[in-house]
Amino acid sequence: MNQPLTTPPPLVPTPPAISAWPDTETLYRRFDALVKQPMRPLRREALAKVMGYFDERCQGSRRLAEEAKRFIPGGIQHNLAFNHPFPLAIARAEGAHLTDVDGNQYIDFLQAGGPTLLGSNHPGVRDQVQRILAECGPVTGLLHEYEVKLAELVCQSVPGIDQVRLLGSGTEAAMAAVRLARAYTGRRWIIKIGGAYHGWSDQLVYGMRLPGTGRMEALGIPRGATAHTQESPPNDLEALRRRLQFNRLRGGTAAVLVEPFGPESGTRPVHPHFNREVRKLCDEFGALLIFDEVVTGFRAGMGGAQGYFKVLPDLTVLGKCLTGGYPMAGALGGKAEVMQLLVGGIGTSSKRAFVGGTLSANPLCCVAGYYALKEIQRLDAAGQAGRAGDRLRQGLEEIIQRRNLPYVAYNLGSIVHLQTSGVLLLDTGNPLKLLRVRNEAKARKHMMEEMGAAYTAHGLITLAGSRIYTSLADTDAVIDDALERFDRVFQLV
């Protein structure tokens, strides 16, 4: 049986995209205080005025949303598009701003869920995409210069990657990582950190978003698909050790899969040394360490979270920023010895873990990815966006303190978290606790949606009313404008 690699090569230093890791002990105390007190939602009369914005100013979006329900389940194709009370239809995206079909302009803190680190529709990428479309179109099915150039740039940038396979999405890349880990080690068990999101594949729709929830989201998924997927509580190294020990009696663990900033892009942030200790445990028990860097890849700097923490995983899952907002945003990379099990080609006779994808590594998306990463590197986009995140978080903290609100704002570089309802922070560590907080979770989720609607009505687009992605386009003027708008929203509480 092959064994995981345990002797990492020297890490490549990366420019700092995160000025300082937050004090996690203080944060968790504040999280605990937030969920132990009554919610502080918008005043009802203020909420009525917020809803009036959508009635008066968003009639075009409302019409499209109603029409969409006739042909699309629920009226949306992607969870990010949900916006209370109905999805907004966007007509234009550029830099730090979005404009809807009714002509309303918004500061874009969604940034497509994180991919557009350069800001939306960056011309340095768009021009190259238009050139390649004119030259050869979007796809040929054969080798193209830019798939080699993109792969080379990824391998040069990310410390833990010698070779890379380009795939269709982060979900596909996480699927491939699990399959490859099992093929390489000859083991079955996969341990993920509870609450983390690794896409929607059958085996990883387990313990999503809320730790301890197991198969809660697994409707339509046979139990056999998740039979060898386990979860371990966030930041609990002893619990992880116990699970690894137990698995050793049953053939061993193939891999431990983590979001290196913590579950849900740092909604439950890791303690500073957590990843390093997980690396040690993986080495001790012969398991591969998989970093899911779909969010942190290139947003945490060109070297990703592994460059920031100086911890080398065996496999790295990439997405989002990889192609700068264009499709085919997925990749799996790692050490050459492991990655050789992904050798492609029809009729390959050697031992391999099979992956595929007709549109994977197409010229359009490879040229977009190459020039997006080159621009990110040239402009220090991660560093600039991180400084915008710092400025926004500092301003939010000042408003929260001045208005005597229990809310919690913190940032991990350009990933800014704004917890007002605390729904994702409830204690769901076992089925009994989950049952106890079920009704409270619904109420807190609705409050989060109402806060998101209030932000929107004040010209701010966020991710689910609780997460904010900053970009290169977020100048001081943009951030100052945003803070004035947040202040007006918090005045309604």
Coordinates of C-alpha atoms in Angstrom, one line a residue:
M1 CA 0.0 0.0 0.0
N2 CA 1.3 3.5 -0.9
Q3 CA 1.8 5.8 2.1
P4 CA 1.2 9.6 2.2
L5 CA 4.1 11.9 1.7
T6 CA 5.6 13.2 5.0
T7 CA 8.6 15.2 4.0
P8 CA 7.5 18.5 2.5
P9 CA 9.8 20.6 0.3
P10 CA 10.5 24.2 1.3
L11 CA 7.5 26.5 1.1
V12 CA 7.5 29.4 -1.3
P13 CA 6.9 32.7 0.6
T14 CA 3.9 34.7 -0.5
P15 CA 2.9 38.3 0.0
P16 CA 0.7 38.8 3.0
A17 CA -3.0 38.9 2.1
I18 CA -4.0 38.6 5.7
S19 CA -2.7 41.3 8.0
A20 CA -3.3 39.4 11.2
W21 CA -5.3 36.3 12.2
P22 CA -8.1 37.2 14.5
D23 CA -8.1 36.3 18.2
T24 CA -10.1 33.1 18.0
E25 CA -10.6 32.7 21.7
T26 CA -12.2 36.2 21.9
L27 CA -14.3 35.5 18.8
Y28 CA -15.7 32.3 20.2
R29 CA -16.6 34.0 23.4
R30 CA -18.5 36.7 21.4
F31 CA -20.2 34.0 19.3
D32 CA -21.4 32.4 22.5
A33 CA -22.7 35.6 23.9
L34 CA -24.5 36.4 20.6
V35 CA -26.5 33.2 20.5
K36 CA -27.3 33.2 24.2
Q37 CA -29.2 36.5 24.1
P38 CA -32.4 37.4 22.4
M39 CA -32.1 38.4 18.7
R40 CA -31.7 42.0 17.7
P41 CA -33.6 42.2 14.4
L42 CA -34.8 45.2 12.4
R43 CA -37.7 47.0 14.0
R44 CA -41.0 46.0 12.4
E45 CA -41.8 49.4 11.1
A46 CA -38.3 49.7 9.7
L47 CA -38.7 46.3 8.0
A48 CA -41.9 47.5 6.3
K49 CA -40.0 50.4 4.8
V50 CA -37.2 48.0 3.6
M51 CA -39.8 45.8 1.9
G52 CA -41.3 48.9 0.3
Y53 CA -38.0 49.3 -1.6
F54 CA -38.5 46.1 -3.4
D55 CA -42.1 46.9 -4.2
E56 CA -41.3 50.3 -5.6
R57 CA -37.8 50.0 -7.1
C58 CA -37.4 46.4 -8.2
Q59 CA -40.5 45.7 -10.3
G60 CA -38.5 44.3 -13.2
S61 CA -36.6 41.9 -11.0
R62 CA -39.9 40.8 -9.5
R63 CA -41.4 40.1 -12.9
L64 CA -38.4 38.0 -14.0
A65 CA -38.4 36.2 -10.7
E66 CA -42.1 35.2 -11.1
E67 CA -41.5 34.1 -14.7
A68 CA -38.4 32.1 -13.6
K69 CA -40.6 30.0 -11.2
R70 CA -42.5 28.7 -14.2
F71 CA -39.4 27.0 -15.7
I72 CA -36.8 26.8 -12.9
P73 CA -37.4 25.0 -9.6
G74 CA -37.9 27.7 -7.0
G75 CA -37.0 30.3 -9.6
I76 CA -33.2 30.2 -9.1
Q77 CA -30.4 28.1 -10.6
H78 CA -27.9 28.7 -7.8
N79 CA -28.2 29.2 -4.1
L80 CA -26.3 32.4 -4.2
A81 CA -29.1 34.0 -6.2
F82 CA -31.6 33.8 -3.4
N83 CA -32.4 37.2 -2.0
H84 CA -35.2 38.0 0.4
P85 CA -37.9 38.7 -0.7
F86 CA -37.1 37.6 -4.3
P87 CA -33.9 37.3 -6.4
L88 CA -32.6 40.4 -8.1
A89 CA -32.0 40.3 -11.8
I90 CA -28.6 41.8 -12.7
A91 CA -28.0 43.6 -16.0
R92 CA -24.5 44.9 -15.6
A93 CA -21.5 44.0 -13.4
E94 CA -18.3 46.0 -13.4
G95 CA -15.6 46.4 -10.8
A96 CA -17.1 47.0 -7.4
H97 CA -20.7 47.5 -8.6
L98 CA -23.7 45.7 -9.9
T99 CA -26.7 47.3 -11.7
D100 CA -30.1 45.5 -11.8
V101 CA -32.6 45.5 -14.6
D102 CA -34.4 48.4 -12.9
G103 CA -31.3 50.5 -13.0
N104 CA -30.5 50.3 -9.3
Q105 CA -26.8 50.2 -8.5
Y106 CA -25.3 48.2 -5.6
I107 CA -21.9 47.8 -4.0
D108 CA -21.0 44.2 -4.9
F109 CA -19.8 42.3 -1.8
L110 CA -21.0 39.0 -3.1
Q111 CA -18.4 39.0 -6.0
A112 CA -20.1 35.9 -7.4
G113 CA -19.4 34.0 -4.2
G114 CA -15.7 34.9 -4.2
P115 CA -14.2 34.2 -7.6
T116 CA -13.9 37.8 -8.9
L117 CA -10.9 38.9 -6.7
L118 CA -10.1 41.5 -9.4
G119 CA -13.6 42.8 -9.3
S120 CA -16.3 42.0 -11.8
N121 CA -15.6 41.8 -15.6
H122 CA -11.9 42.8 -15.3
P123 CA -10.8 44.1 -18.7
G124 CA -7.4 42.5 -18.6
V125 CA -9.1 39.1 -18.5
R126 CA -12.1 39.9 -20.7
D127 CA -9.9 41.1 -23.6
Q128 CA -7.9 37.9 -23.6
V129 CA -11.1 35.8 -23.5
Q130 CA -12.5 37.7 -26.5
R131 CA -9.2 37.1 -28.4
I132 CA -9.2 33.3 -27.8
L133 CA -12.9 33.1 -28.8
A134 CA -12.0 34.7 -32.1
E135 CA -9.0 32.4 -32.6
C136 CA -10.4 29.0 -31.8
G137 CA -13.7 29.2 -30.0
P138 CA -14.4 28.0 -26.5
V139 CA -13.5 24.3 -26.8
T140 CA -11.7 21.9 -29.1
G141 CA -11.3 18.7 -27.0
L142 CA -7.6 18.7 -27.7
L143 CA -4.5 20.1 -26.0
H144 CA -4.2 23.9 -26.0
E145 CA -1.3 26.1 -25.1
Y146 CA -3.1 27.9 -22.2
E147 CA -4.1 24.7 -20.3
V148 CA -0.3 24.1 -20.0
K149 CA 0.4 27.7 -19.1
L150 CA -2.3 27.7 -16.5
A151 CA -1.2 24.4 -15.0
E152 CA 2.4 25.6 -14.9
L153 CA 1.4 28.8 -13.1
V154 CA -0.7 27.0 -10.5
C155 CA 2.2 24.6 -9.8
Q156 CA 4.6 27.5 -9.5
S157 CA 2.4 29.4 -7.1
V158 CA 0.9 26.8 -4.7
P159 CA 3.5 25.2 -2.5
G160 CA 1.8 21.8 -2.3
I161 CA 1.2 21.3 -6.0
D162 CA 3.6 19.6 -8.4
Q163 CA 0.9 18.6 -10.9
V164 CA -2.7 19.6 -11.4
R165 CA -5.8 18.3 -13.2
L166 CA -8.3 20.9 -14.3
L167 CA -11.9 20.0 -13.7
G168 CA -15.4 21.6 -14.1
S169 CA -16.0 22.9 -10.5
G170 CA -14.9 22.8 -6.9
T171 CA -17.5 20.0 -6.3
E172 CA -15.9 17.9 -9.0
A173 CA -12.4 18.6 -7.6
A174 CA -13.4 17.5 -4.1
M175 CA -15.0 14.4 -5.5
A176 CA -11.7 13.6 -7.3
A177 CA -9.7 14.3 -4.2
V178 CA -11.6 11.7 -2.2
R179 CA -11.4 9.2 -5.0
L180 CA -7.7 9.7 -5.4
A181 CA -7.0 9.5 -1.7
R182 CA -8.7 6.2 -1.4
A183 CA -6.9 4.9 -4.5
Y184 CA -3.5 6.0 -3.3
T185 CA -3.8 4.7 0.3
G186 CA -6.0 1.7 -0.3
R187 CA -8.3 2.9 2.6
R188 CA -11.9 3.8 2.7
W189 CA -12.6 6.3 5.6
I190 CA -12.8 10.0 5.0
I191 CA -12.9 12.5 7.9
K192 CA -14.2 16.0 7.3
I193 CA -14.5 18.8 9.8
G194 CA -18.1 19.2 10.8
G195 CA -19.9 22.2 9.3
A196 CA -17.5 22.5 6.3
Y197 CA -18.8 22.7 2.8
H198 CA -17.0 20.6 0.1
G199 CA -19.6 20.7 -2.7
W200 CA -22.7 18.7 -3.3
S201 CA -21.4 15.2 -4.2
D202 CA -23.2 12.3 -2.6
Q203 CA -20.3 11.3 -0.3
L204 CA -19.6 14.9 1.0
V205 CA -23.2 16.1 1.6
Y206 CA -22.6 15.2 5.2
G207 CA -22.3 17.4 8.2
M208 CA -22.7 20.5 6.0
R209 CA -22.8 24.1 7.4
L210 CA -23.8 23.0 10.9
P211 CA -21.5 20.5 12.8
G212 CA -23.0 17.3 14.0
T213 CA -25.8 17.3 11.5
G214 CA -24.6 14.2 9.6
R215 CA -27.1 13.3 6.8
M216 CA -29.5 16.1 7.5
E217 CA -29.1 17.4 3.9
A218 CA -28.7 14.0 2.3
L219 CA -32.3 13.5 1.0
G220 CA -32.1 11.4 -2.2
I221 CA -28.6 10.0 -1.2
P222 CA -28.4 6.3 -0.3
R223 CA -26.8 5.6 3.0
G224 CA -24.1 3.6 1.4
A225 CA -22.8 6.8 -0.3
T226 CA -22.0 8.3 3.0
A227 CA -21.2 5.1 4.9
H228 CA -17.5 5.9 5.0
T229 CA -17.7 9.7 5.5
Q230 CA -17.3 10.9 9.0
E231 CA -17.2 14.3 10.7
S232 CA -15.1 15.6 13.5
P233 CA -15.9 18.8 15.5
P234 CA -14.1 22.0 14.5
N235 CA -10.9 22.8 16.4
D236 CA -11.1 19.6 18.4
L237 CA -7.8 17.8 17.9
E238 CA -8.5 15.2 20.5
A239 CA -11.8 14.2 18.9
L240 CA -10.0 13.9 15.6
R241 CA -7.3 11.8 17.1
R242 CA -9.9 9.4 18.6
R243 CA -11.6 9.0 15.3
L244 CA -8.3 8.3 13.6
Q245 CA -7.4 5.7 16.3
F246 CA -10.8 4.0 15.9
N247 CA -10.5 3.9 12.1
R248 CA -7.0 2.4 12.4
L249 CA -8.7 -0.7 13.8
R250 CA -11.0 -0.8 10.7
G251 CA -8.4 -0.5 8.0
G252 CA -7.3 3.1 8.4
T253 CA -8.2 6.6 7.2
A254 CA -7.6 7.6 3.6
A255 CA -7.8 11.3 4.2
V256 CA -8.7 14.2 6.4
L257 CA -10.5 17.0 4.5
V258 CA -10.4 20.5 5.8
E259 CA -11.3 24.1 4.9
P260 CA -8.0 25.6 6.2
F261 CA -9.7 28.8 7.4
G262 CA -12.4 26.8 9.1
P263 CA -15.9 25.6 8.1
E264 CA -17.9 27.7 5.7
S265 CA -15.0 30.0 4.8
G266 CA -14.1 30.7 8.4
T267 CA -17.6 31.1 9.8
R268 CA -16.1 28.9 12.6
P269 CA -12.5 30.1 12.3
V270 CA -9.6 27.7 13.0
H271 CA -7.3 28.3 15.9
P272 CA -3.9 29.5 14.5
H273 CA -2.1 26.2 14.9
F274 CA -5.0 23.8 14.1
N275 CA -3.8 23.0 10.5
R276 CA -0.3 22.3 11.6
E277 CA -1.5 19.9 14.3
V278 CA -3.9 18.2 11.8
R279 CA -0.8 17.7 9.5
K280 CA 1.0 16.0 12.3
L281 CA -2.0 13.7 13.0
C282 CA -2.2 12.7 9.4
D283 CA 1.4 11.9 9.3
E284 CA 1.1 9.8 12.5
F285 CA -1.9 7.8 11.2
G286 CA -0.8 7.5 7.5
A287 CA -3.7 9.6 6.2
L288 CA -3.5 12.1 3.4
L289 CA -4.3 15.7 4.3
I290 CA -6.6 17.5 1.8
F291 CA -6.9 21.2 1.8
D292 CA -10.1 22.5 0.2
E293 CA -8.9 25.8 -1.0
V294 CA -11.8 26.6 -3.3
V295 CA -12.3 29.9 -1.4
T296 CA -8.8 30.5 -0.1
G297 CA -7.0 29.6 -3.2
F298 CA -5.3 32.8 -4.5
R299 CA -7.7 34.9 -2.3
A300 CA -5.4 34.2 0.7
G301 CA -2.4 35.0 -1.6
M302 CA -0.9 33.3 -4.5
G303 CA 0.2 30.4 -2.3
G304 CA -3.3 30.0 -0.8
A305 CA -3.9 29.2 2.8
Q306 CA -1.1 26.7 2.8
G307 CA 1.3 29.4 1.9
Y308 CA -0.1 31.6 4.7
F309 CA -0.1 28.9 7.4
K310 CA 3.2 27.3 6.1
V311 CA 1.4 23.9 6.2
L312 CA 1.8 21.6 3.2
P313 CA -1.2 19.3 2.4
D314 CA -0.9 16.2 0.2
L315 CA -3.8 17.3 -2.0
T316 CA -5.3 20.7 -2.8
V317 CA -8.8 21.4 -4.1
L318 CA -9.1 24.6 -6.1
G319 CA -12.0 26.6 -7.6
K320 CA -13.5 30.1 -7.8
C321 CA -10.5 32.5 -8.2
L322 CA -8.8 29.9 -10.4
T323 CA -10.6 31.2 -13.5
G324 CA -11.4 34.7 -12.3
G325 CA -15.2 34.3 -12.5
Y326 CA -15.3 32.2 -15.7
P327 CA -16.6 28.6 -15.8
M328 CA -14.5 25.5 -15.4
A329 CA -13.4 26.7 -12.0
G330 CA -12.1 23.5 -10.5
A331 CA -8.8 21.8 -10.1
L332 CA -7.1 19.1 -8.0
G333 CA -3.4 19.4 -7.4
G334 CA -0.8 17.6 -5.3
K335 CA 2.5 15.8 -5.2
A336 CA 3.5 14.1 -8.4
E337 CA 3.7 10.7 -6.8
V338 CA 0.0 10.9 -5.8
M339 CA -1.2 12.8 -8.9
Q340 CA 0.2 10.1 -11.2
L341 CA -2.9 8.0 -10.4
L342 CA -4.9 10.5 -12.4
V343 CA -3.1 9.8 -15.7
G344 CA -5.7 10.3 -18.4
G345 CA -6.3 8.7 -21.8
I346 CA -8.6 6.2 -23.3
G347 CA -7.5 2.6 -22.7
T348 CA -4.8 3.5 -20.1
S349 CA -3.9 0.2 -18.5
S350 CA -2.0 1.4 -15.5
K351 CA -3.7 1.7 -12.1
R352 CA -5.6 4.9 -11.9
A353 CA -8.4 6.8 -10.3
F354 CA -10.8 7.8 -13.2
V355 CA -11.9 11.4 -13.6
G356 CA -13.2 13.1 -16.7
G357 CA -15.1 16.1 -18.1
T358 CA -15.8 17.1 -21.8
L359 CA -15.4 20.8 -21.1
S360 CA -12.6 20.5 -18.5
A361 CA -9.5 22.5 -19.5
N362 CA -11.2 24.3 -22.4
P363 CA -9.2 27.1 -24.1
L364 CA -11.7 29.8 -23.1
C365 CA -11.5 29.1 -19.3
C366 CA -7.8 28.3 -19.3
V367 CA -6.9 31.6 -20.9
A368 CA -9.3 33.3 -18.5
G369 CA -7.6 31.5 -15.6
Y370 CA -4.1 32.2 -16.7
Y371 CA -4.6 36.0 -17.2
A372 CA -6.7 36.3 -14.1
L373 CA -3.9 34.8 -12.0
K374 CA -1.3 36.8 -13.7
E375 CA -3.3 40.0 -13.0
I376 CA -3.9 38.9 -9.4
Q377 CA -0.1 38.4 -9.0
R378 CA 0.9 41.6 -10.9
L379 CA -1.6 43.9 -9.0
D380 CA -1.3 42.2 -5.6
A381 CA -5.0 41.8 -5.7
A382 CA -5.2 39.5 -2.7
G383 CA -3.2 42.0 -0.6
Q384 CA -5.3 45.0 -1.8
A385 CA -8.5 43.2 -1.2
G386 CA -7.3 42.1 2.2
R387 CA -6.6 45.7 3.2
A388 CA -10.1 46.6 2.0
G389 CA -11.4 43.8 4.2
D390 CA -9.5 45.2 7.2
R391 CA -10.9 48.7 6.6
L392 CA -14.4 47.4 6.3
R393 CA -14.2 45.2 9.4
Q394 CA -12.7 48.1 11.5
G395 CA -15.5 50.4 10.4
L396 CA -18.2 47.7 11.1
E397 CA -16.7 47.2 14.6
E398 CA -16.9 50.9 15.3
I399 CA -20.6 51.1 14.2
I400 CA -21.5 48.0 16.2
Q401 CA -19.8 49.3 19.3
R402 CA -21.2 52.8 18.9
R403 CA -24.8 51.5 18.5
N404 CA -24.3 49.0 21.4
L405 CA -25.3 46.0 19.2
P406 CA -24.3 42.4 20.0
Y407 CA -23.2 41.7 16.4
V408 CA -19.8 40.3 15.6
A409 CA -17.6 41.4 12.7
Y410 CA -14.2 39.9 11.8
N411 CA -12.2 39.3 8.7
L412 CA -9.7 36.8 7.3
G413 CA -8.2 39.1 4.8
S414 CA -10.7 39.7 2.0
I415 CA -13.3 37.4 3.6
V416 CA -15.4 39.5 6.0
H417 CA -17.9 37.9 8.3
L418 CA -20.8 39.9 9.8
Q419 CA -22.7 37.8 12.3
T420 CA -26.0 39.4 13.4
S421 CA -28.3 36.4 14.0
G422 CA -25.7 33.8 14.7
V423 CA -27.7 31.0 13.1
L424 CA -24.6 29.2 11.9
L425 CA -23.1 29.4 15.3
L426 CA -25.7 27.5 17.2
D427 CA -24.6 24.4 19.1
T428 CA -25.7 21.4 17.0
G429 CA -23.0 19.0 18.1
N430 CA -25.3 16.0 18.4
P431 CA -28.9 15.1 17.3
L432 CA -30.4 16.0 20.7
K433 CA -28.9 19.5 20.6
L434 CA -30.0 19.9 17.0
L435 CA -33.6 19.0 17.9
R436 CA -33.5 21.6 20.7
V437 CA -32.4 24.5 18.5
R438 CA -34.5 23.6 15.4
N439 CA -37.1 26.3 15.9
E440 CA -34.6 28.9 17.1
A441 CA -32.5 28.1 14.0
K442 CA -35.5 28.9 11.7
A443 CA -36.1 32.2 13.5
R444 CA -32.4 33.2 13.4
K445 CA -32.2 32.2 9.7
H446 CA -35.2 34.4 8.9
M447 CA -33.6 37.3 10.8
M448 CA -30.4 36.9 8.7
E449 CA -32.5 37.0 5.5
E450 CA -34.2 40.2 6.7
M451 CA -30.8 41.8 7.4
G452 CA -29.7 40.8 3.9
A453 CA -32.8 42.4 2.5
A454 CA -32.1 45.6 4.4
Y455 CA -28.5 45.7 3.1
T456 CA -29.8 45.2 -0.4
A457 CA -32.3 48.0 0.0
H458 CA -29.4 50.3 1.1
G459 CA -27.4 49.4 -2.0
L460 CA -25.2 46.5 -0.6
I461 CA -25.1 43.0 -2.0
T462 CA -23.8 40.4 0.5
L463 CA -23.7 36.6 0.7
A464 CA -26.8 35.5 2.6
G465 CA -26.6 38.7 4.8
S466 CA -23.6 37.4 6.7
R467 CA -20.5 37.2 4.5
I468 CA -18.7 39.8 2.5
Y469 CA -16.0 39.3 -0.2
T470 CA -13.9 42.4 -0.9
S471 CA -11.9 42.7 -4.2
L472 CA -9.2 44.8 -5.8
A473 CA -12.0 47.2 -7.0
D474 CA -12.9 48.1 -3.4
T475 CA -11.1 51.4 -3.0
D476 CA -11.2 53.5 0.2
A477 CA -14.0 55.5 -1.3
V478 CA -16.0 52.4 -2.0
I479 CA -15.5 51.1 1.6
D480 CA -16.3 54.4 3.1
D481 CA -19.5 54.6 1.1
A482 CA -20.4 51.0 2.2
L483 CA -19.8 51.8 5.9
E484 CA -22.3 54.8 5.7
R485 CA -24.9 52.4 4.2
F486 CA -24.3 49.7 6.9
D487 CA -24.6 52.5 9.5
R488 CA -28.0 53.4 8.1
V489 CA -29.1 49.8 8.3
F490 CA -28.0 49.3 11.9
Q491 CA -29.9 52.5 12.8
L492 CA -33.1 50.5 12.0
V493 CA -32.4 47.9 14.7

